[in-house]
mmCIF file of C-alpha atoms in Angstrom:
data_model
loop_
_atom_site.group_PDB
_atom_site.id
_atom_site.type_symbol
_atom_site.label_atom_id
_atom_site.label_comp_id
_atom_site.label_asym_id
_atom_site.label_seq_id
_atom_site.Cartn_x
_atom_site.Cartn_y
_atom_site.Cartn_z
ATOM 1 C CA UNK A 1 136.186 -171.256 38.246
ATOM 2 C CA UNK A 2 137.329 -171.212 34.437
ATOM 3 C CA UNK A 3 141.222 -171.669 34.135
ATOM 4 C CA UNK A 4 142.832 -172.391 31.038
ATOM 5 C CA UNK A 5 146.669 -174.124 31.299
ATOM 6 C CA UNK A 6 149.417 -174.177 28.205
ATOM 7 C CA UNK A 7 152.484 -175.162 27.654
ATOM 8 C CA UNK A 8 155.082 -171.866 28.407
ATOM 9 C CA UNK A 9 157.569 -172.294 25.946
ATOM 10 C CA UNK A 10 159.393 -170.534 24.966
ATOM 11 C CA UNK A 11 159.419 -173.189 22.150
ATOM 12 C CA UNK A 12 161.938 -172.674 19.307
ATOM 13 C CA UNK A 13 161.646 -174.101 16.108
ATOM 14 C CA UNK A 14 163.367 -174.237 12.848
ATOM 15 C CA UNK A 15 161.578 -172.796 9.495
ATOM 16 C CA UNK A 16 159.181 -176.131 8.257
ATOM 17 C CA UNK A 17 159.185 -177.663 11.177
ATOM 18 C CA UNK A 18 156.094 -179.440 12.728
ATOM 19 C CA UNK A 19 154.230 -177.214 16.027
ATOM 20 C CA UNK A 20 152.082 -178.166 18.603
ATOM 21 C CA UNK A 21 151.390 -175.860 21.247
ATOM 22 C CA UNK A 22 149.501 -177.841 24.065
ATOM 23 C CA UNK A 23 146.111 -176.443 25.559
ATOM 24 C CA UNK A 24 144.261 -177.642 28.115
ATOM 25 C CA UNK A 25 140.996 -175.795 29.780
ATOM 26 C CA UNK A 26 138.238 -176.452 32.838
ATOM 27 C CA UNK A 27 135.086 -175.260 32.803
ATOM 28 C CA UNK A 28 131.584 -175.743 34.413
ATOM 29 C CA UNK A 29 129.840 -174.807 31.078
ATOM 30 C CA UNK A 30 130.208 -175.442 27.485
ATOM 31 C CA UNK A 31 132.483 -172.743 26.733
ATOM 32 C CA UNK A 32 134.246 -171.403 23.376
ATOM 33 C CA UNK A 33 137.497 -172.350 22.789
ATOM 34 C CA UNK A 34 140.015 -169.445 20.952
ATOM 35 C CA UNK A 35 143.635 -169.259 20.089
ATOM 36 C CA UNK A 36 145.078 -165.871 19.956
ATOM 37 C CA UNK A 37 148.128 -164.456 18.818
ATOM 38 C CA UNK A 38 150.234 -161.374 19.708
ATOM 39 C CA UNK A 39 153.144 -159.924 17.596
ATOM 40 C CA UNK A 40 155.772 -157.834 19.408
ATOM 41 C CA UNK A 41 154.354 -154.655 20.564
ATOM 42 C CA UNK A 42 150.462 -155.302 19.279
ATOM 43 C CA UNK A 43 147.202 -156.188 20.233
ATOM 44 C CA UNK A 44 146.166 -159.667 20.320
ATOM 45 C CA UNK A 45 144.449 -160.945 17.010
ATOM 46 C CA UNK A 46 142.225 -164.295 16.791
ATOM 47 C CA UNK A 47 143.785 -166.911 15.181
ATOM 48 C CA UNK A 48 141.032 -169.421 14.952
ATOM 49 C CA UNK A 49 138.207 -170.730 17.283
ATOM 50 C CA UNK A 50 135.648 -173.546 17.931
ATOM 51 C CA UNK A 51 131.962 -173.300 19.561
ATOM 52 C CA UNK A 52 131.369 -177.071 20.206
ATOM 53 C CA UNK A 53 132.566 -180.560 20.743
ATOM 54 C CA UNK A 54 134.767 -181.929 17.927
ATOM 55 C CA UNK A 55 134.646 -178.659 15.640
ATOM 56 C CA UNK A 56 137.933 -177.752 13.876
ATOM 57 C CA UNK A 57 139.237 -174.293 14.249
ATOM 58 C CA UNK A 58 141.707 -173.364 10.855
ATOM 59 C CA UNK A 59 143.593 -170.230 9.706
ATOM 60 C CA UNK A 60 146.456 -169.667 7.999
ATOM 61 C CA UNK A 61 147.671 -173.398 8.271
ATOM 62 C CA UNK A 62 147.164 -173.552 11.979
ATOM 63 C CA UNK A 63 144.477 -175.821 13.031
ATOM 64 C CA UNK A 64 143.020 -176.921 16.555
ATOM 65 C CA UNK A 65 140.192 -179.244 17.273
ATOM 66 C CA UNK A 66 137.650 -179.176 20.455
ATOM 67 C CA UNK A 67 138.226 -182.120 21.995
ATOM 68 C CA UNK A 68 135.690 -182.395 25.418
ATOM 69 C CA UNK A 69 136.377 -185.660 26.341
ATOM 70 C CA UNK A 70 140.481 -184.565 26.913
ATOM 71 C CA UNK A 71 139.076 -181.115 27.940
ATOM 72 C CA UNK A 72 141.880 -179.816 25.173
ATOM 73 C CA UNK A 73 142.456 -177.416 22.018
ATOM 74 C CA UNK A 74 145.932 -178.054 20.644
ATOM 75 C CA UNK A 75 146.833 -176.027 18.548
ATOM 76 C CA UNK A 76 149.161 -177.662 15.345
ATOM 77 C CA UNK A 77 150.784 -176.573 11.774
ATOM 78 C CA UNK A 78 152.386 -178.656 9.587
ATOM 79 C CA UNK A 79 155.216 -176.159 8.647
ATOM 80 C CA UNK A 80 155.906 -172.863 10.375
ATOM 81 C CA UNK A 81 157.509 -170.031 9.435
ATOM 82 C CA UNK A 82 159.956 -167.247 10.580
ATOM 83 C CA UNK A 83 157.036 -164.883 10.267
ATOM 84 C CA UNK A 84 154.846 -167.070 13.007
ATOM 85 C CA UNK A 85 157.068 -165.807 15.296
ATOM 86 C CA UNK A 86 155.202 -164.618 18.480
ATOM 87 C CA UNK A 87 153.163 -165.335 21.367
ATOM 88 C CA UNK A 88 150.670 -167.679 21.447
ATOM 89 C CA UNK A 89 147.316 -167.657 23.693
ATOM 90 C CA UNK A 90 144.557 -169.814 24.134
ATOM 91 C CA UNK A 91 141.572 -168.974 25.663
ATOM 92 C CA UNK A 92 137.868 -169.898 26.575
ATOM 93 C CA UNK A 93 134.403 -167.634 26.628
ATOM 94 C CA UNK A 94 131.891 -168.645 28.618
ATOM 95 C CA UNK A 95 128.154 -169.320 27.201
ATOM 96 C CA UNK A 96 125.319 -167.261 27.660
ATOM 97 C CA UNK A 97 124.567 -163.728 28.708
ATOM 98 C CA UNK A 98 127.778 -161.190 29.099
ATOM 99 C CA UNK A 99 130.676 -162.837 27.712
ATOM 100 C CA UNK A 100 134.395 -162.909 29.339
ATOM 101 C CA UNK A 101 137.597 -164.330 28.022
ATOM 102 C CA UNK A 102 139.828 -166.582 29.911
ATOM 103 C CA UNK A 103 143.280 -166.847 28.940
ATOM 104 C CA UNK A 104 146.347 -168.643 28.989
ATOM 105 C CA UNK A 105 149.414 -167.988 30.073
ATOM 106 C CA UNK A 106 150.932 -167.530 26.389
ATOM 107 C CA UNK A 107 153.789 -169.384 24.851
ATOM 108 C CA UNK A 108 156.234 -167.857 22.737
ATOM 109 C CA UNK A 109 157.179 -168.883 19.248
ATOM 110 C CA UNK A 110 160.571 -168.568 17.959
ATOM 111 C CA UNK A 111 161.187 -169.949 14.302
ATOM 112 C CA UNK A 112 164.653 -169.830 13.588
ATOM 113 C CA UNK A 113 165.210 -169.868 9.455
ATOM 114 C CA UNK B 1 136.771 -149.755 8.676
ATOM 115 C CA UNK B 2 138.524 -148.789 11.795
ATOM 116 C CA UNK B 3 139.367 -151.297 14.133
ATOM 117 C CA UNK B 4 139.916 -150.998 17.355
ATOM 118 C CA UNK B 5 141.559 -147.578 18.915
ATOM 119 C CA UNK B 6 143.168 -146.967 22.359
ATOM 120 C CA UNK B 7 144.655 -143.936 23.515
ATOM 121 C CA UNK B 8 146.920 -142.645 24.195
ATOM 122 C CA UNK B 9 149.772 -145.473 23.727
ATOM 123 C CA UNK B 10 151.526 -144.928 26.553
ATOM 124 C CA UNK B 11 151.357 -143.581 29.705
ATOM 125 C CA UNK B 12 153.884 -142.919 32.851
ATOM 126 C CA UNK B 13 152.268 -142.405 36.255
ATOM 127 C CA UNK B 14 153.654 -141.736 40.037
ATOM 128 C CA UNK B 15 151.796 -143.954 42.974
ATOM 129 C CA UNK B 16 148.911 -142.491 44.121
ATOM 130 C CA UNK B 17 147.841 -140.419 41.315
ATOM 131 C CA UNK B 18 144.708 -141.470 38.866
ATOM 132 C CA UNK B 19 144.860 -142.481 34.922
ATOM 133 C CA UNK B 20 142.397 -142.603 32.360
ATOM 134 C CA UNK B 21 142.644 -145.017 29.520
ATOM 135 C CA UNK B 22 139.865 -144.555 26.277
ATOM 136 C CA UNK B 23 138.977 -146.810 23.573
ATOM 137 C CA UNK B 24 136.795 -146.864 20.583
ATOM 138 C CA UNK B 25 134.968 -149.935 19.624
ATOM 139 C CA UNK B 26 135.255 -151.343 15.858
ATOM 140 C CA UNK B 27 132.747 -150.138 13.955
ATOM 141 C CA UNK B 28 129.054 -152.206 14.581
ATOM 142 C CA UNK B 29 130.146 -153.139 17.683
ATOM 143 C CA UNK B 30 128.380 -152.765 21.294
ATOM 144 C CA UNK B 31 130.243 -154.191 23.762
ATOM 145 C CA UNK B 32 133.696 -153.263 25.581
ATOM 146 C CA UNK B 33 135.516 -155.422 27.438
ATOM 147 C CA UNK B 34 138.605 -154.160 29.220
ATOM 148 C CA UNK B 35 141.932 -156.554 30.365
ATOM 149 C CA UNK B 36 145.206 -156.105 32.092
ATOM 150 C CA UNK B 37 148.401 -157.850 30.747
ATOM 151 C CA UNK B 38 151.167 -157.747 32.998
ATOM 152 C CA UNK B 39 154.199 -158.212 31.168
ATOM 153 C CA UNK B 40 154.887 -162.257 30.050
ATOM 154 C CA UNK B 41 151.106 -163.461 31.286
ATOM 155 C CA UNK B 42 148.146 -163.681 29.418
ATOM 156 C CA UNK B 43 145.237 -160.482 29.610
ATOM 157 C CA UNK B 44 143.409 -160.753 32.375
ATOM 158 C CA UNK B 45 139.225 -159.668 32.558
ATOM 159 C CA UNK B 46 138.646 -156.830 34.593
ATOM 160 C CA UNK B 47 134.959 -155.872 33.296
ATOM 161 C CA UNK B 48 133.009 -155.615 30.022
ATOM 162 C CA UNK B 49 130.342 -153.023 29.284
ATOM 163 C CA UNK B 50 127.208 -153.417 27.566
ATOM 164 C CA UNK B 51 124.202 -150.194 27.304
ATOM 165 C CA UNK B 52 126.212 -147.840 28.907
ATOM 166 C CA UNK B 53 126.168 -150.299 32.298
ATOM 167 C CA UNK B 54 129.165 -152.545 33.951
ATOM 168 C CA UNK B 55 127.950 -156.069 32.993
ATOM 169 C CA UNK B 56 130.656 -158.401 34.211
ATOM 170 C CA UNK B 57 133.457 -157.995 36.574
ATOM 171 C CA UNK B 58 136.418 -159.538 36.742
ATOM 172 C CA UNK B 59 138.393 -160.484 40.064
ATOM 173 C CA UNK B 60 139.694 -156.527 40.604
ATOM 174 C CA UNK B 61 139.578 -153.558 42.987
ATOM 175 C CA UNK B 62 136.955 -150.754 43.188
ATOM 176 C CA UNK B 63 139.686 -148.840 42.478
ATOM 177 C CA UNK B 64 139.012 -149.599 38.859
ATOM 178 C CA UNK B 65 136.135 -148.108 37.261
ATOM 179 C CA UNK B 66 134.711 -146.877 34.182
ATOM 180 C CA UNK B 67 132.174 -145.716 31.583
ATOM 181 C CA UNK B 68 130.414 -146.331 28.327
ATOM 182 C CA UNK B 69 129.168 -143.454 26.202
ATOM 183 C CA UNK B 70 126.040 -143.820 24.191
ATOM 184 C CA UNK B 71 128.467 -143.999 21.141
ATOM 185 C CA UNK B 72 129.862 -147.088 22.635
ATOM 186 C CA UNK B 73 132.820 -146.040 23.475
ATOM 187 C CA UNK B 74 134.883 -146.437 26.644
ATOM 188 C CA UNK B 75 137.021 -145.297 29.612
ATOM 189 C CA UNK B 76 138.604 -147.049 32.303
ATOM 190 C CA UNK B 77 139.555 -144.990 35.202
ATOM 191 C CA UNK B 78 142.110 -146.211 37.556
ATOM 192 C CA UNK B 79 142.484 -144.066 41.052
ATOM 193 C CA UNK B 80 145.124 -144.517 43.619
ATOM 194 C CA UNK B 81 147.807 -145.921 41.643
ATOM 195 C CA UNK B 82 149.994 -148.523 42.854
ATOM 196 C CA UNK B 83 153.352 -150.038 41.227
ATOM 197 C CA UNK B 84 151.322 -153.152 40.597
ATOM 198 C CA UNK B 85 149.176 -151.449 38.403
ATOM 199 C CA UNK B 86 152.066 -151.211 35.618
ATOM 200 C CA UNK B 87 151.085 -153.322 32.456
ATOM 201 C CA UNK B 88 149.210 -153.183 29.419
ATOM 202 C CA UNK B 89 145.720 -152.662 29.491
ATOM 203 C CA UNK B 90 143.270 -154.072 26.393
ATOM 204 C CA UNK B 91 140.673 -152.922 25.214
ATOM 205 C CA UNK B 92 138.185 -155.397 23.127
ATOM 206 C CA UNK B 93 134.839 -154.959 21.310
ATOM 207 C CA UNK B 94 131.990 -157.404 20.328
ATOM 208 C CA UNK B 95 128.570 -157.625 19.380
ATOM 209 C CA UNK B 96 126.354 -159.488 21.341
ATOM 210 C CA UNK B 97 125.195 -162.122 18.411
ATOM 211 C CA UNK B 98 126.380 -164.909 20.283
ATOM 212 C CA UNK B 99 129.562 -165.237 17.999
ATOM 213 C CA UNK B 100 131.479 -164.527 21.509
ATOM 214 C CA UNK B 101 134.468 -163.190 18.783
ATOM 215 C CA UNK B 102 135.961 -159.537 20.384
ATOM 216 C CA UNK B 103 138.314 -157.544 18.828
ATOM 217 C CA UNK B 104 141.648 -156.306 20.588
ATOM 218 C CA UNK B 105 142.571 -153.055 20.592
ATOM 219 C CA UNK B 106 146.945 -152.424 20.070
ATOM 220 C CA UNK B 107 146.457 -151.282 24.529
ATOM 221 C CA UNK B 108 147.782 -148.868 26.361
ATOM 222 C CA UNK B 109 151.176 -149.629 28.327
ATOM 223 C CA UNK B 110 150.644 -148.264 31.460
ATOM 224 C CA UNK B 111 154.140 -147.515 33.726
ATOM 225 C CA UNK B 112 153.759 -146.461 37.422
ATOM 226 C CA UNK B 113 156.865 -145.139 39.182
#
């Protein structure tokens, strides 16, 4: 089946620093790659996303890019901040009728100022 | 424009007894998909609801069920409670346009003692 594998964390970085949170997915289809994002005690809110091969998923600085030949969505941003702070989730939807989300594990974001 | 509403916030349960959890889609919306999130994992699917009929069903018990109302919205009904059961259960919405983008609800934290 689907599975979708990220780097844990908990990473901790300091305020400008560089991030790249790792993402790597399998899948019989051509699924839809997401990156979601929960602050303590909320819901989860969608970051960015990409539909096909090589599209570039951006928001708020954070970028990720569909790569199928490394079956990966990394997510980046140049310089975080204290208020990035939070969990981190990538996910995949498959194509086609009904629609399901298949996430991560999560890794958490600590940006120290 | 509302987004999307759960209720109630939070809930404490004994073993064996049965819980409902509601949600209200965003407005436009058609589709309810429902998850669990155990504490430090990523949601996981249990089913998603489309025309007031179960359309997709995740890798869970009978013992979860639910509904959707010809407003759209939603209840999921869990029966026979077990410890396991504690976590944080998601409600998201979506309309099926193909954008495959759904909308978390803040969730329900669910505690079984």
């Amino acid at each position: 089946g689907n599975s979708v594998t990220q780097m844990e964390g908990p990473v901790t970085l300091s305020e400008e620093a560089f991030l790249t949170i790792n993402c790597t997915y399998t899948a019989t289809g051509y699924p839809s790659l997401f990156w979601y994002v929960q602050y303590p005690g909320e819901g989860l809110q969608l970051l960015l996303k990409a539909t096909k091969a090589d599209d570039k998923g951006s928001n708020k600085g954070f970028e990720a890019t569909y790569r199928k030949e490394t079956t990966s969505f990394h997510l980046e941003k140049g310089s975080v901040q204290v208020s990035d702070s939070a969990v981190y989730f990538c996910a995949l939807s498959e194509i086609g009728y009904g629609q399901n989300f298949v996430f991560g594990p999560g890794t958490r974001l600590s940006v120290l100022p | 424009d509302a987004g999307v509403t759960q209720s109630p916030t939070h809930l404490i349960k004994t073993r064996g007894q049965q819980v409902t959890l509601r949600c209200s889609p965003k407005s436009g919306h058609d589709t309810v998909s429902w998850y669990q999130q155990a504490l430090g994992q990523g949601p996981q699917f249990i089913f998603q609801y489309y025309e007031e009929e179960e359309r997709q069903r995740g890798n869970f018990p009978d013992r979860f069920s639910g509904h959707q109302f010809p407003n759209y919205s939603s209840e999921l009904n869990v029966n026979a409670l077990l410890l396991g059961d504690s976590a944080l259960y998601l409600c998201a919405s979506s309309y099926r346009d193909g954008s495959y983008e759904q909308y978390f609800g803040p969730g329900t934290r669910l505690t079984v003692t």
